[in-house]
Amino acid sequence: MPNMINTPLEGFEAPLHRALTEPILLGGAPRTLAIVNGTVAAALGLGLQVWLAGIVFWLVGHSLAVFAAKRDPDFMTVLVRHLRQKGYLSC
């Protein structure tokens, strides 16, 4: 009797592209967070003309986002869901 678990059924297999399963990252950070971080850093640097603060803000923010994305690439969606839901047992 052949091993039926590992043999795919004829006509019931589909190729799955790797890009469909991986999160969308921009420079190692989640795309939305990287765009917001860059926009705020550009506003500090260009708008307020505080160049050093803009560069430091971008470096620190992007580094933290990359660190968190290495641990869990979906941390932003989990964080947003956590902030939206009420606590059940809190008084």
GROMACS .gro file of N, CA and C in nm:
model
  273
    1MET      N    1   0.084  -0.118   0.000
    1MET     CA    2   0.000   0.000   0.000
    1MET      C    3   0.089   0.125   0.000
    2PRO      N    4   0.073   0.215  -0.097
    2PRO     CA    5   0.157   0.335  -0.103
    2PRO      C    6   0.120   0.435   0.006
    3ASN      N    7   0.215   0.523   0.035
    3ASN     CA    8   0.194   0.626   0.137
    3ASN      C    9   0.100   0.732   0.081
    4MET      N   10  -0.022   0.736   0.127
    4MET     CA   11  -0.123   0.827   0.073
    4MET      C   12  -0.114   0.967   0.133
    5ILE      N   13  -0.045   0.983   0.242
    5ILE     CA   14  -0.040   1.113   0.307
    5ILE      C   15   0.050   1.210   0.229
    6ASN      N   16   0.163   1.164   0.180
    6ASN     CA   17   0.259   1.253   0.116
    6ASN      C   18   0.241   1.265  -0.035
    7THR      N   19   0.155   1.186  -0.095
    7THR     CA   20   0.137   1.195  -0.239
    7THR      C   21   0.020   1.289  -0.269
    8PRO      N   22   0.043   1.393  -0.350
    8PRO     CA   23  -0.066   1.486  -0.382
    8PRO      C   24  -0.166   1.421  -0.478
    9LEU      N   25  -0.289   1.459  -0.466
    9LEU     CA   26  -0.393   1.409  -0.555
    9LEU      C   27  -0.383   1.480  -0.688
   10GLU      N   28  -0.408   1.408  -0.792
   10GLU     CA   29  -0.400   1.463  -0.928
   10GLU      C   30  -0.506   1.572  -0.944
   11GLY      N   31  -0.465   1.692  -0.984
   11GLY     CA   32  -0.558   1.801  -1.009
   11GLY      C   33  -0.591   1.885  -0.887
   12PHE      N   34  -0.541   1.848  -0.769
   12PHE     CA   35  -0.573   1.922  -0.648
   12PHE      C   36  -0.451   1.991  -0.589
   13GLU      N   37  -0.357   2.027  -0.670
   13GLU     CA   38  -0.240   2.099  -0.622
   13GLU      C   39  -0.226   2.228  -0.702
   14ALA      N   40  -0.184   2.331  -0.634
   14ALA     CA   41  -0.168   2.461  -0.698
   14ALA      C   42  -0.037   2.522  -0.650
   15PRO      N   43   0.038   2.584  -0.740
   15PRO     CA   44   0.161   2.648  -0.695
   15PRO      C   45   0.128   2.772  -0.612
   16LEU      N   46   0.204   2.791  -0.508
   16LEU     CA   47   0.183   2.906  -0.420
   16LEU      C   48   0.309   2.990  -0.422
   17HIS      N   49   0.294   3.115  -0.464
   17HIS     CA   50   0.409   3.205  -0.472
   17HIS      C   51   0.451   3.246  -0.332
   18ARG      N   52   0.581   3.259  -0.312
   18ARG     CA   53   0.634   3.295  -0.181
   18ARG      C   54   0.591   3.435  -0.140
   19ALA      N   55   0.570   3.524  -0.239
   19ALA     CA   56   0.532   3.661  -0.209
   19ALA      C   57   0.392   3.670  -0.149
   20LEU      N   58   0.310   3.568  -0.167
   20LEU     CA   59   0.175   3.570  -0.111
   20LEU      C   60   0.174   3.537   0.038
   21THR      N   61   0.278   3.477   0.087
   21THR     CA   62   0.279   3.435   0.227
   21THR      C   63   0.369   3.520   0.315
   22GLU      N   64   0.458   3.598   0.257
   22GLU     CA   65   0.549   3.680   0.336
   22GLU      C   66   0.490   3.820   0.359
   23PRO      N   67   0.518   3.881   0.472
   23PRO     CA   68   0.468   4.016   0.499
   23PRO      C   69   0.540   4.119   0.412
   24ILE      N   70   0.475   4.233   0.390
   24ILE     CA   71   0.533   4.340   0.310
   24ILE      C   72   0.618   4.427   0.402
   25LEU      N   73   0.749   4.423   0.381
   25LEU     CA   74   0.842   4.500   0.463
   25LEU      C   75   0.913   4.603   0.376
   26LEU      N   76   0.948   4.714   0.435
   26LEU     CA   77   1.021   4.819   0.368
   26LEU      C   78   1.147   4.846   0.449
   27GLY      N   79   1.259   4.796   0.399
   27GLY     CA   80   1.384   4.810   0.473
   27GLY      C   81   1.387   4.726   0.599
   28GLY      N   82   1.308   4.619   0.604
   28GLY     CA   83   1.305   4.532   0.720
   28GLY      C   84   1.196   4.566   0.820
   29ALA      N   85   1.130   4.680   0.802
   29ALA     CA   86   1.023   4.722   0.893
   29ALA      C   87   0.889   4.711   0.820
   30PRO      N   88   0.779   4.696   0.893
   30PRO     CA   89   0.648   4.694   0.827
   30PRO      C   90   0.628   4.822   0.745
   31ARG      N   91   0.567   4.806   0.627
   31ARG     CA   92   0.560   4.915   0.531
   31ARG      C   93   0.491   5.038   0.587
   32THR      N   94   0.376   5.022   0.653
   32THR     CA   95   0.304   5.138   0.703
   32THR      C   96   0.382   5.211   0.811
   33LEU      N   97   0.446   5.135   0.899
   33LEU     CA   98   0.525   5.198   1.006
   33LEU      C   99   0.647   5.269   0.949
   34ALA      N  100   0.710   5.212   0.848
   34ALA     CA  101   0.827   5.276   0.787
   34ALA      C  102   0.787   5.407   0.718
   35ILE      N  103   0.671   5.409   0.653
   35ILE     CA  104   0.625   5.531   0.586
   35ILE      C  105   0.590   5.639   0.688
   36VAL      N  106   0.520   5.602   0.795
   36VAL     CA  107   0.485   5.700   0.899
   36VAL      C  108   0.611   5.751   0.967
   37ASN      N  109   0.704   5.663   0.996
   37ASN     CA  110   0.829   5.702   1.062
   37ASN      C  111   0.908   5.798   0.972
   38GLY      N  112   0.918   5.767   0.845
   38GLY     CA  113   0.990   5.855   0.753
   38GLY      C  114   0.922   5.989   0.736
   39THR      N  115   0.790   5.989   0.736
   39THR     CA  116   0.715   6.115   0.721
   39THR      C  117   0.735   6.206   0.842
   40VAL      N  118   0.728   6.149   0.961
   40VAL     CA  119   0.749   6.229   1.082
   40VAL      C  120   0.893   6.279   1.090
   41ALA      N  121   0.988   6.195   1.052
   41ALA     CA  122   1.128   6.237   1.053
   41ALA      C  123   1.152   6.347   0.951
   42ALA      N  124   1.089   6.337   0.834
   42ALA     CA  125   1.103   6.443   0.734
   42ALA      C  126   1.037   6.572   0.780
   43ALA      N  127   0.925   6.562   0.850
   43ALA     CA  128   0.860   6.682   0.903
   43ALA      C  129   0.948   6.750   1.008
   44LEU      N  130   1.015   6.670   1.091
   44LEU     CA  131   1.106   6.729   1.189
   44LEU      C  132   1.225   6.795   1.119
   45GLY      N  133   1.281   6.724   1.022
   45GLY     CA  134   1.401   6.775   0.957
   45GLY      C  135   1.374   6.889   0.862
   46LEU      N  136   1.274   6.874   0.777
   46LEU     CA  137   1.248   6.977   0.676
   46LEU      C  138   1.156   7.087   0.727
   47GLY      N  139   1.047   7.048   0.792
   47GLY     CA  140   0.949   7.146   0.836
   47GLY      C  141   0.996   7.231   0.952
   48LEU      N  142   1.046   7.166   1.054
   48LEU     CA  143   1.091   7.240   1.172
   48LEU      C  144   1.238   7.276   1.167
   49GLN      N  145   1.307   7.225   1.067
   49GLN     CA  146   1.451   7.249   1.046
   49GLN      C  147   1.534   7.208   1.168
   50VAL      N  148   1.494   7.098   1.227
   50VAL     CA  149   1.570   7.037   1.335
   50VAL      C  150   1.629   6.909   1.276
   51TRP      N  151   1.736   6.924   1.199
   51TRP     CA  152   1.791   6.815   1.119
   51TRP      C  153   1.837   6.698   1.205
   52LEU      N  154   1.909   6.728   1.310
   52LEU     CA  155   1.964   6.622   1.393
   52LEU      C  156   1.852   6.542   1.460
   53ALA      N  157   1.749   6.608   1.508
   53ALA     CA  158   1.637   6.539   1.572
   53ALA      C  159   1.564   6.451   1.471
   54GLY      N  160   1.549   6.497   1.347
   54GLY     CA  161   1.483   6.417   1.245
   54GLY      C  162   1.561   6.291   1.212
   55ILE      N  163   1.692   6.305   1.200
   55ILE     CA  164   1.776   6.190   1.168
   55ILE      C  165   1.777   6.091   1.284
   56VAL      N  166   1.789   6.141   1.406
   56VAL     CA  167   1.790   6.053   1.523
   56VAL      C  168   1.655   5.984   1.538
   57PHE      N  169   1.547   6.059   1.518
   57PHE     CA  170   1.413   5.999   1.527
   57PHE      C  171   1.396   5.887   1.425
   58TRP      N  172   1.442   5.911   1.302
   58TRP     CA  173   1.430   5.809   1.199
   58TRP      C  174   1.514   5.686   1.232
   59LEU      N  175   1.639   5.708   1.274
   59LEU     CA  176   1.726   5.595   1.305
   59LEU      C  177   1.672   5.510   1.420
   60VAL      N  178   1.629   5.574   1.526
   60VAL     CA  179   1.578   5.501   1.642
   60VAL      C  180   1.446   5.431   1.608
   61GLY      N  181   1.355   5.502   1.543
   61GLY     CA  182   1.226   5.444   1.508
   61GLY      C  183   1.238   5.328   1.412
   62HIS      N  184   1.320   5.344   1.311
   62HIS     CA  185   1.337   5.237   1.213
   62HIS      C  186   1.409   5.117   1.274
   63SER      N  187   1.507   5.143   1.358
   63SER     CA  188   1.578   5.032   1.424
   63SER      C  189   1.485   4.952   1.514
   64LEU      N  190   1.401   5.020   1.590
   64LEU     CA  191   1.305   4.950   1.676
   64LEU      C  192   1.204   4.871   1.594
   65ALA      N  193   1.160   4.928   1.483
   65ALA     CA  194   1.063   4.858   1.398
   65ALA      C  195   1.125   4.734   1.334
   66VAL      N  196   1.250   4.743   1.291
   66VAL     CA  197   1.319   4.628   1.232
   66VAL      C  198   1.341   4.521   1.338
   67PHE      N  199   1.379   4.561   1.459
   67PHE     CA  200   1.398   4.466   1.568
   67PHE      C  201   1.268   4.391   1.599
   68ALA      N  202   1.158   4.466   1.607
   68ALA     CA  203   1.029   4.403   1.637
   68ALA      C  204   0.982   4.314   1.521
   69ALA      N  205   1.009   4.356   1.397
   69ALA     CA  206   0.965   4.277   1.281
   69ALA      C  207   1.046   4.149   1.267
   70LYS      N  208   1.169   4.148   1.316
   70LYS     CA  209   1.246   4.023   1.312
   70LYS      C  210   1.188   3.921   1.407
   71ARG      N  211   1.136   3.966   1.518
   71ARG     CA  212   1.075   3.875   1.614
   71ARG      C  213   0.938   3.828   1.565
   72ASP      N  214   0.856   3.921   1.516
   72ASP     CA  215   0.722   3.888   1.465
   72ASP      C  216   0.687   3.986   1.355
   73PRO      N  217   0.685   3.944   1.229
   73PRO     CA  218   0.658   4.036   1.119
   73PRO      C  219   0.518   4.098   1.125
   74ASP      N  220   0.424   4.037   1.196
   74ASP     CA  221   0.288   4.090   1.205
   74ASP      C  222   0.262   4.164   1.335
   75PHE      N  223   0.366   4.220   1.395
   75PHE     CA  224   0.347   4.283   1.525
   75PHE      C  225   0.259   4.408   1.515
   76MET      N  226   0.259   4.476   1.403
   76MET     CA  227   0.177   4.597   1.390
   76MET      C  228   0.028   4.563   1.390
   77THR      N  229  -0.012   4.459   1.319
   77THR     CA  230  -0.153   4.421   1.318
   77THR      C  231  -0.196   4.371   1.456
   78VAL      N  232  -0.108   4.302   1.525
   78VAL     CA  233  -0.140   4.255   1.660
   78VAL      C  234  -0.151   4.375   1.755
   79LEU      N  235  -0.062   4.471   1.742
   79LEU     CA  236  -0.065   4.589   1.829
   79LEU      C  237  -0.192   4.671   1.806
   80VAL      N  238  -0.229   4.692   1.681
   80VAL     CA  239  -0.350   4.768   1.650
   80VAL      C  240  -0.474   4.696   1.704
   81ARG      N  241  -0.479   4.565   1.688
   81ARG     CA  242  -0.593   4.487   1.739
   81ARG      C  243  -0.597   4.494   1.892
   82HIS      N  244  -0.480   4.489   1.955
   82HIS     CA  245  -0.474   4.496   2.101
   82HIS      C  246  -0.524   4.632   2.151
   83LEU      N  247  -0.489   4.739   2.082
   83LEU     CA  248  -0.530   4.872   2.126
   83LEU      C  249  -0.679   4.896   2.102
   84ARG      N  250  -0.739   4.831   2.003
   84ARG     CA  251  -0.881   4.850   1.974
   84ARG      C  252  -0.973   4.773   2.069
   85GLN      N  253  -0.929   4.658   2.117
   85GLN     CA  254  -1.016   4.574   2.199
   85GLN      C  255  -1.015   4.620   2.344
   86LYS      N  256  -1.132   4.613   2.405
   86LYS     CA  257  -1.144   4.646   2.546
   86LYS      C  258  -1.097   4.527   2.630
   87GLY      N  259  -1.053   4.556   2.751
   87GLY     CA  260  -1.018   4.449   2.842
   87GLY      C  261  -1.144   4.393   2.906
   88TYR      N  262  -1.152   4.262   2.915
   88TYR     CA  263  -1.269   4.198   2.974
   88TYR      C  264  -1.272   4.212   3.126
   89LEU      N  265  -1.163   4.182   3.189
   89LEU     CA  266  -1.161   4.173   3.333
   89LEU      C  267  -1.115   4.301   3.402
   90SER      N  268  -1.090   4.406   3.327
   90SER     CA  269  -1.045   4.529   3.390
   90SER      C  270  -1.166   4.603   3.449
   91CYS      N  271  -1.143   4.665   3.564
   91CYS     CA  272  -1.253   4.732   3.635
   91CYS      C  273  -1.279   4.869   3.580
   0.00000   0.00000   0.00000
